[in-house]
């Protein structure tokens, strides 16, 4: 055993003995100053000294104190019949120091309400029996707490009039127009864009518990998302890639509204309005482009026609009689139109004698 300071104010001795040592109990601990060392030393006696800093000394050997013991947290699945919102609310109450749920006062009020229903039966059925439609669900709160089992419906369900409140949620698809948003595109063009959004509630309990007004929140989020998505696009992309923009908005809205119990089914870009000056400039640009293409097409046609005429002239020049047949065909075409004036073409061969020969011909 190492040296022990019997006068240390921050030191205590714990003596643990076995039944064979003659002690009356298997384990005996005493907090007292350590006595001086004697010659008679029990063979099985262990002395542990604990300082204020948590250091243990056993028979002169110091050992570090173990760290704080942490209780393991075991994740259990939610009980059957309980919604995830109910379980989350219960865990929140436990963390805030309310592990027992409703107190005795809530129990007394509940009992009194049931007695009142029995005393006024069957008149109380008019206030206790409620009906929701096939497309509706009812979320019930009892004394401000969400009841287990999630939303009720469709059909008949019962409430306790004095302590229960409920809210009906419509599960049908709802559509709304996003107001026109003045957006500055990536190429610094101001446009006004509006859209149509289709959504529905897929979890009524979350839609009531997690957000104050899911409809108003979804409308505001749709307008903000429309501005954010179109702000990253050029004017040409806004006008030509409406389907891609709609799909991007739908994915972003659906991800953002999922914690609210809302499912965004479809988003459509309704209209894109441009400034009047920009419309005129774009119209002038389009008109000039069309005129340029028309001139190019006309020039290409004339070029092809000239090549065809040259080939035809070369073929006709090989046979003098072919030119005369061409003249007769021209007369036939003119006479078919019932004209009073008929033009007789003069053969060029007759005029050869009156045409002065060129110097090349003389050679």
JSON list of C-alpha atoms in Angstrom, two decimals, residues 53-171:
[
{"chain": "A", "resi": 53, "resn": "UNK", "atom": "CA", "xyz": [-11.35, 15.62, -8.24]},
{"chain": "A", "resi": 54, "resn": "UNK", "atom": "CA", "xyz": [-12.71, 12.11, -8.81]},
{"chain": "A", "resi": 55, "resn": "UNK", "atom": "CA", "xyz": [-9.35, 10.27, -8.57]},
{"chain": "A", "resi": 56, "resn": "UNK", "atom": "CA", "xyz": [-9.41, 6.82, -6.97]},
{"chain": "A", "resi": 57, "resn": "UNK", "atom": "CA", "xyz": [-6.46, 5.31, -5.15]},
{"chain": "A", "resi": 58, "resn": "UNK", "atom": "CA", "xyz": [-6.51, 1.59, -4.45]},
{"chain": "A", "resi": 59, "resn": "UNK", "atom": "CA", "xyz": [-3.64, 0.24, -2.34]},
{"chain": "A", "resi": 60, "resn": "UNK", "atom": "CA", "xyz": [-1.41, 3.15, -3.35]},
{"chain": "A", "resi": 61, "resn": "UNK", "atom": "CA", "xyz": [-2.22, 2.95, -7.09]},
{"chain": "A", "resi": 62, "resn": "UNK", "atom": "CA", "xyz": [-4.16, 5.82, -8.64]},
{"chain": "A", "resi": 63, "resn": "UNK", "atom": "CA", "xyz": [-6.81, 5.06, -11.24]},
{"chain": "A", "resi": 64, "resn": "UNK", "atom": "CA", "xyz": [-8.72, 7.57, -13.30]},
{"chain": "A", "resi": 65, "resn": "UNK", "atom": "CA", "xyz": [-12.38, 7.85, -12.42]},
{"chain": "A", "resi": 66, "resn": "UNK", "atom": "CA", "xyz": [-14.77, 6.71, -15.11]},
{"chain": "A", "resi": 67, "resn": "UNK", "atom": "CA", "xyz": [-16.66, 9.36, -17.01]},
{"chain": "A", "resi": 68, "resn": "UNK", "atom": "CA", "xyz": [-20.30, 10.15, -16.47]},
{"chain": "A", "resi": 69, "resn": "UNK", "atom": "CA", "xyz": [-22.56, 7.22, -17.23]},
{"chain": "A", "resi": 70, "resn": "UNK", "atom": "CA", "xyz": [-24.93, 7.92, -20.10]},
{"chain": "A", "resi": 71, "resn": "UNK", "atom": "CA", "xyz": [-28.20, 6.09, -20.27]},
{"chain": "A", "resi": 72, "resn": "UNK", "atom": "CA", "xyz": [-28.59, 4.61, -23.75]},
{"chain": "A", "resi": 73, "resn": "UNK", "atom": "CA", "xyz": [-31.59, 5.85, -25.70]},
{"chain": "A", "resi": 74, "resn": "UNK", "atom": "CA", "xyz": [-33.47, 3.07, -27.41]},
{"chain": "A", "resi": 75, "resn": "UNK", "atom": "CA", "xyz": [-35.65, 4.09, -30.36]},
{"chain": "A", "resi": 76, "resn": "UNK", "atom": "CA", "xyz": [-38.94, 2.25, -30.22]},
{"chain": "A", "resi": 77, "resn": "UNK", "atom": "CA", "xyz": [-41.40, 2.24, -33.09]},
{"chain": "A", "resi": 78, "resn": "UNK", "atom": "CA", "xyz": [-44.60, 4.23, -32.49]},
{"chain": "A", "resi": 79, "resn": "UNK", "atom": "CA", "xyz": [-47.40, 2.15, -31.01]},
{"chain": "A", "resi": 80, "resn": "UNK", "atom": "CA", "xyz": [-50.06, 0.91, -33.35]},
{"chain": "A", "resi": 81, "resn": "UNK", "atom": "CA", "xyz": [-52.99, 3.30, -33.69]},
{"chain": "A", "resi": 82, "resn": "UNK", "atom": "CA", "xyz": [-50.92, 6.39, -32.91]},
{"chain": "A", "resi": 83, "resn": "UNK", "atom": "CA", "xyz": [-50.00, 8.90, -35.59]},
{"chain": "A", "resi": 84, "resn": "UNK", "atom": "CA", "xyz": [-46.48, 10.29, -35.96]},
{"chain": "A", "resi": 85, "resn": "UNK", "atom": "CA", "xyz": [-47.67, 13.75, -34.90]},
{"chain": "A", "resi": 86, "resn": "UNK", "atom": "CA", "xyz": [-49.19, 12.30, -31.72]},
{"chain": "A", "resi": 87, "resn": "UNK", "atom": "CA", "xyz": [-45.93, 10.53, -30.88]},
{"chain": "A", "resi": 88, "resn": "UNK", "atom": "CA", "xyz": [-43.89, 13.68, -31.57]},
{"chain": "A", "resi": 89, "resn": "UNK", "atom": "CA", "xyz": [-46.16, 15.74, -29.32]},
{"chain": "A", "resi": 90, "resn": "UNK", "atom": "CA", "xyz": [-45.85, 13.17, -26.54]},
{"chain": "A", "resi": 91, "resn": "UNK", "atom": "CA", "xyz": [-42.05, 13.17, -26.82]},
{"chain": "A", "resi": 92, "resn": "UNK", "atom": "CA", "xyz": [-42.08, 16.98, -26.71]},
{"chain": "A", "resi": 93, "resn": "UNK", "atom": "CA", "xyz": [-44.20, 16.95, -23.56]},
{"chain": "A", "resi": 94, "resn": "UNK", "atom": "CA", "xyz": [-41.87, 14.44, -21.92]},
{"chain": "A", "resi": 95, "resn": "UNK", "atom": "CA", "xyz": [-38.84, 16.61, -22.69]},
{"chain": "A", "resi": 96, "resn": "UNK", "atom": "CA", "xyz": [-40.59, 19.62, -21.16]},
{"chain": "A", "resi": 97, "resn": "UNK", "atom": "CA", "xyz": [-41.27, 17.74, -17.95]},
{"chain": "A", "resi": 98, "resn": "UNK", "atom": "CA", "xyz": [-44.79, 16.44, -18.62]},
{"chain": "A", "resi": 99, "resn": "UNK", "atom": "CA", "xyz": [-44.28, 12.67, -18.79]},
{"chain": "A", "resi": 100, "resn": "UNK", "atom": "CA", "xyz": [-47.60, 11.81, -17.23]},
{"chain": "A", "resi": 101, "resn": "UNK", "atom": "CA", "xyz": [-49.82, 13.38, -19.85]},
{"chain": "A", "resi": 102, "resn": "UNK", "atom": "CA", "xyz": [-53.02, 15.10, -18.67]},
{"chain": "A", "resi": 103, "resn": "UNK", "atom": "CA", "xyz": [-53.23, 15.77, -14.99]},
{"chain": "A", "resi": 104, "resn": "UNK", "atom": "CA", "xyz": [-55.92, 15.02, -12.46]},
{"chain": "A", "resi": 105, "resn": "UNK", "atom": "CA", "xyz": [-57.85, 18.13, -13.49]},
{"chain": "A", "resi": 106, "resn": "UNK", "atom": "CA", "xyz": [-58.16, 16.89, -17.07]},
{"chain": "A", "resi": 107, "resn": "UNK", "atom": "CA", "xyz": [-59.30, 13.50, -15.78]},
{"chain": "A", "resi": 108, "resn": "UNK", "atom": "CA", "xyz": [-62.00, 15.10, -13.64]},
{"chain": "A", "resi": 109, "resn": "UNK", "atom": "CA", "xyz": [-63.25, 17.25, -16.54]},
{"chain": "A", "resi": 110, "resn": "UNK", "atom": "CA", "xyz": [-63.39, 14.22, -18.83]},
{"chain": "A", "resi": 111, "resn": "UNK", "atom": "CA", "xyz": [-65.32, 12.20, -16.27]},
{"chain": "A", "resi": 112, "resn": "UNK", "atom": "CA", "xyz": [-67.72, 15.06, -15.66]},
{"chain": "A", "resi": 113, "resn": "UNK", "atom": "CA", "xyz": [-68.32, 15.43, -19.42]},
{"chain": "A", "resi": 114, "resn": "UNK", "atom": "CA", "xyz": [-69.15, 11.73, -19.83]},
{"chain": "A", "resi": 115, "resn": "UNK", "atom": "CA", "xyz": [-71.53, 11.89, -16.88]},
{"chain": "A", "resi": 116, "resn": "UNK", "atom": "CA", "xyz": [-73.21, 14.91, -18.43]},
{"chain": "A", "resi": 117, "resn": "UNK", "atom": "CA", "xyz": [-73.63, 13.05, -21.74]},
{"chain": "A", "resi": 118, "resn": "UNK", "atom": "CA", "xyz": [-75.21, 10.10, -19.93]},
{"chain": "A", "resi": 119, "resn": "UNK", "atom": "CA", "xyz": [-77.50, 12.38, -17.93]},
{"chain": "A", "resi": 120, "resn": "UNK", "atom": "CA", "xyz": [-78.79, 14.17, -21.03]},
{"chain": "A", "resi": 121, "resn": "UNK", "atom": "CA", "xyz": [-79.06, 11.07, -23.21]},
{"chain": "A", "resi": 122, "resn": "UNK", "atom": "CA", "xyz": [-80.45, 10.90, -25.95]},
{"chain": "A", "resi": 123, "resn": "UNK", "atom": "CA", "xyz": [-80.41, 14.69, -26.37]},
{"chain": "A", "resi": 124, "resn": "UNK", "atom": "CA", "xyz": [-76.64, 14.68, -26.11]},
{"chain": "A", "resi": 125, "resn": "UNK", "atom": "CA", "xyz": [-76.39, 12.62, -29.32]},
{"chain": "A", "resi": 126, "resn": "UNK", "atom": "CA", "xyz": [-77.23, 15.75, -31.31]},
{"chain": "A", "resi": 127, "resn": "UNK", "atom": "CA", "xyz": [-74.00, 17.31, -30.05]},
{"chain": "A", "resi": 128, "resn": "UNK", "atom": "CA", "xyz": [-71.81, 14.19, -29.89]},
{"chain": "A", "resi": 129, "resn": "UNK", "atom": "CA", "xyz": [-72.44, 12.53, -33.25]},
{"chain": "A", "resi": 130, "resn": "UNK", "atom": "CA", "xyz": [-70.74, 14.15, -36.24]},
{"chain": "A", "resi": 131, "resn": "UNK", "atom": "CA", "xyz": [-70.51, 13.17, -39.90]},
{"chain": "A", "resi": 132, "resn": "UNK", "atom": "CA", "xyz": [-67.79, 13.90, -42.46]},
{"chain": "A", "resi": 133, "resn": "UNK", "atom": "CA", "xyz": [-68.04, 13.32, -46.20]},
{"chain": "A", "resi": 134, "resn": "UNK", "atom": "CA", "xyz": [-66.04, 10.84, -48.25]},
{"chain": "A", "resi": 135, "resn": "UNK", "atom": "CA", "xyz": [-63.59, 13.57, -49.29]},
{"chain": "A", "resi": 136, "resn": "UNK", "atom": "CA", "xyz": [-63.19, 15.01, -45.76]},
{"chain": "A", "resi": 137, "resn": "UNK", "atom": "CA", "xyz": [-61.36, 14.08, -42.58]},
{"chain": "A", "resi": 138, "resn": "UNK", "atom": "CA", "xyz": [-61.79, 15.37, -39.01]},
{"chain": "A", "resi": 139, "resn": "UNK", "atom": "CA", "xyz": [-58.85, 16.07, -36.70]},
{"chain": "A", "resi": 140, "resn": "UNK", "atom": "CA", "xyz": [-59.97, 15.95, -33.04]},
{"chain": "A", "resi": 141, "resn": "UNK", "atom": "CA", "xyz": [-58.33, 17.68, -30.06]},
{"chain": "A", "resi": 142, "resn": "UNK", "atom": "CA", "xyz": [-59.30, 16.79, -26.49]},
{"chain": "A", "resi": 143, "resn": "UNK", "atom": "CA", "xyz": [-58.43, 19.49, -23.99]},
{"chain": "A", "resi": 144, "resn": "UNK", "atom": "CA", "xyz": [-55.95, 20.83, -26.52]},
{"chain": "A", "resi": 145, "resn": "UNK", "atom": "CA", "xyz": [-54.24, 17.48, -27.07]},
{"chain": "A", "resi": 146, "resn": "UNK", "atom": "CA", "xyz": [-54.34, 15.54, -30.32]},
{"chain": "A", "resi": 147, "resn": "UNK", "atom": "CA", "xyz": [-56.23, 12.30, -29.96]},
{"chain": "A", "resi": 148, "resn": "UNK", "atom": "CA", "xyz": [-54.56, 9.04, -30.92]},
{"chain": "A", "resi": 149, "resn": "UNK", "atom": "CA", "xyz": [-55.60, 7.29, -34.10]},
{"chain": "A", "resi": 150, "resn": "UNK", "atom": "CA", "xyz": [-55.14, 10.23, -36.43]},
{"chain": "A", "resi": 151, "resn": "UNK", "atom": "CA", "xyz": [-57.94, 11.85, -38.41]},
{"chain": "A", "resi": 152, "resn": "UNK", "atom": "CA", "xyz": [-61.50, 10.48, -38.30]},
{"chain": "A", "resi": 153, "resn": "UNK", "atom": "CA", "xyz": [-63.67, 9.73, -41.29]},
{"chain": "A", "resi": 154, "resn": "UNK", "atom": "CA", "xyz": [-65.27, 9.28, -43.61]},
{"chain": "A", "resi": 155, "resn": "UNK", "atom": "CA", "xyz": [-68.64, 8.65, -41.98]},
{"chain": "A", "resi": 156, "resn": "UNK", "atom": "CA", "xyz": [-69.79, 8.97, -38.37]},
{"chain": "A", "resi": 157, "resn": "UNK", "atom": "CA", "xyz": [-67.56, 9.78, -35.41]},
{"chain": "A", "resi": 158, "resn": "UNK", "atom": "CA", "xyz": [-68.21, 10.86, -31.83]},
{"chain": "A", "resi": 159, "resn": "UNK", "atom": "CA", "xyz": [-66.90, 13.76, -29.80]},
{"chain": "A", "resi": 160, "resn": "UNK", "atom": "CA", "xyz": [-67.33, 14.91, -26.22]},
{"chain": "A", "resi": 161, "resn": "UNK", "atom": "CA", "xyz": [-69.00, 18.31, -26.55]},
{"chain": "A", "resi": 162, "resn": "UNK", "atom": "CA", "xyz": [-67.51, 19.94, -23.49]},
{"chain": "A", "resi": 163, "resn": "UNK", "atom": "CA", "xyz": [-63.86, 19.05, -23.98]},
{"chain": "A", "resi": 164, "resn": "UNK", "atom": "CA", "xyz": [-63.41, 18.09, -27.65]},
{"chain": "A", "resi": 165, "resn": "UNK", "atom": "CA", "xyz": [-62.85, 20.35, -30.65]},
{"chain": "A", "resi": 166, "resn": "UNK", "atom": "CA", "xyz": [-62.38, 19.22, -34.22]},
{"chain": "A", "resi": 167, "resn": "UNK", "atom": "CA", "xyz": [-61.50, 20.63, -37.61]},
{"chain": "A", "resi": 168, "resn": "UNK", "atom": "CA", "xyz": [-62.57, 19.32, -41.01]},
{"chain": "A", "resi": 169, "resn": "UNK", "atom": "CA", "xyz": [-59.97, 19.06, -43.77]},
{"chain": "A", "resi": 170, "resn": "UNK", "atom": "CA", "xyz": [-60.90, 18.71, -47.45]},
{"chain": "A", "resi": 171, "resn": "UNK", "atom": "CA", "xyz": [-58.81, 16.09, -49.29]}
]
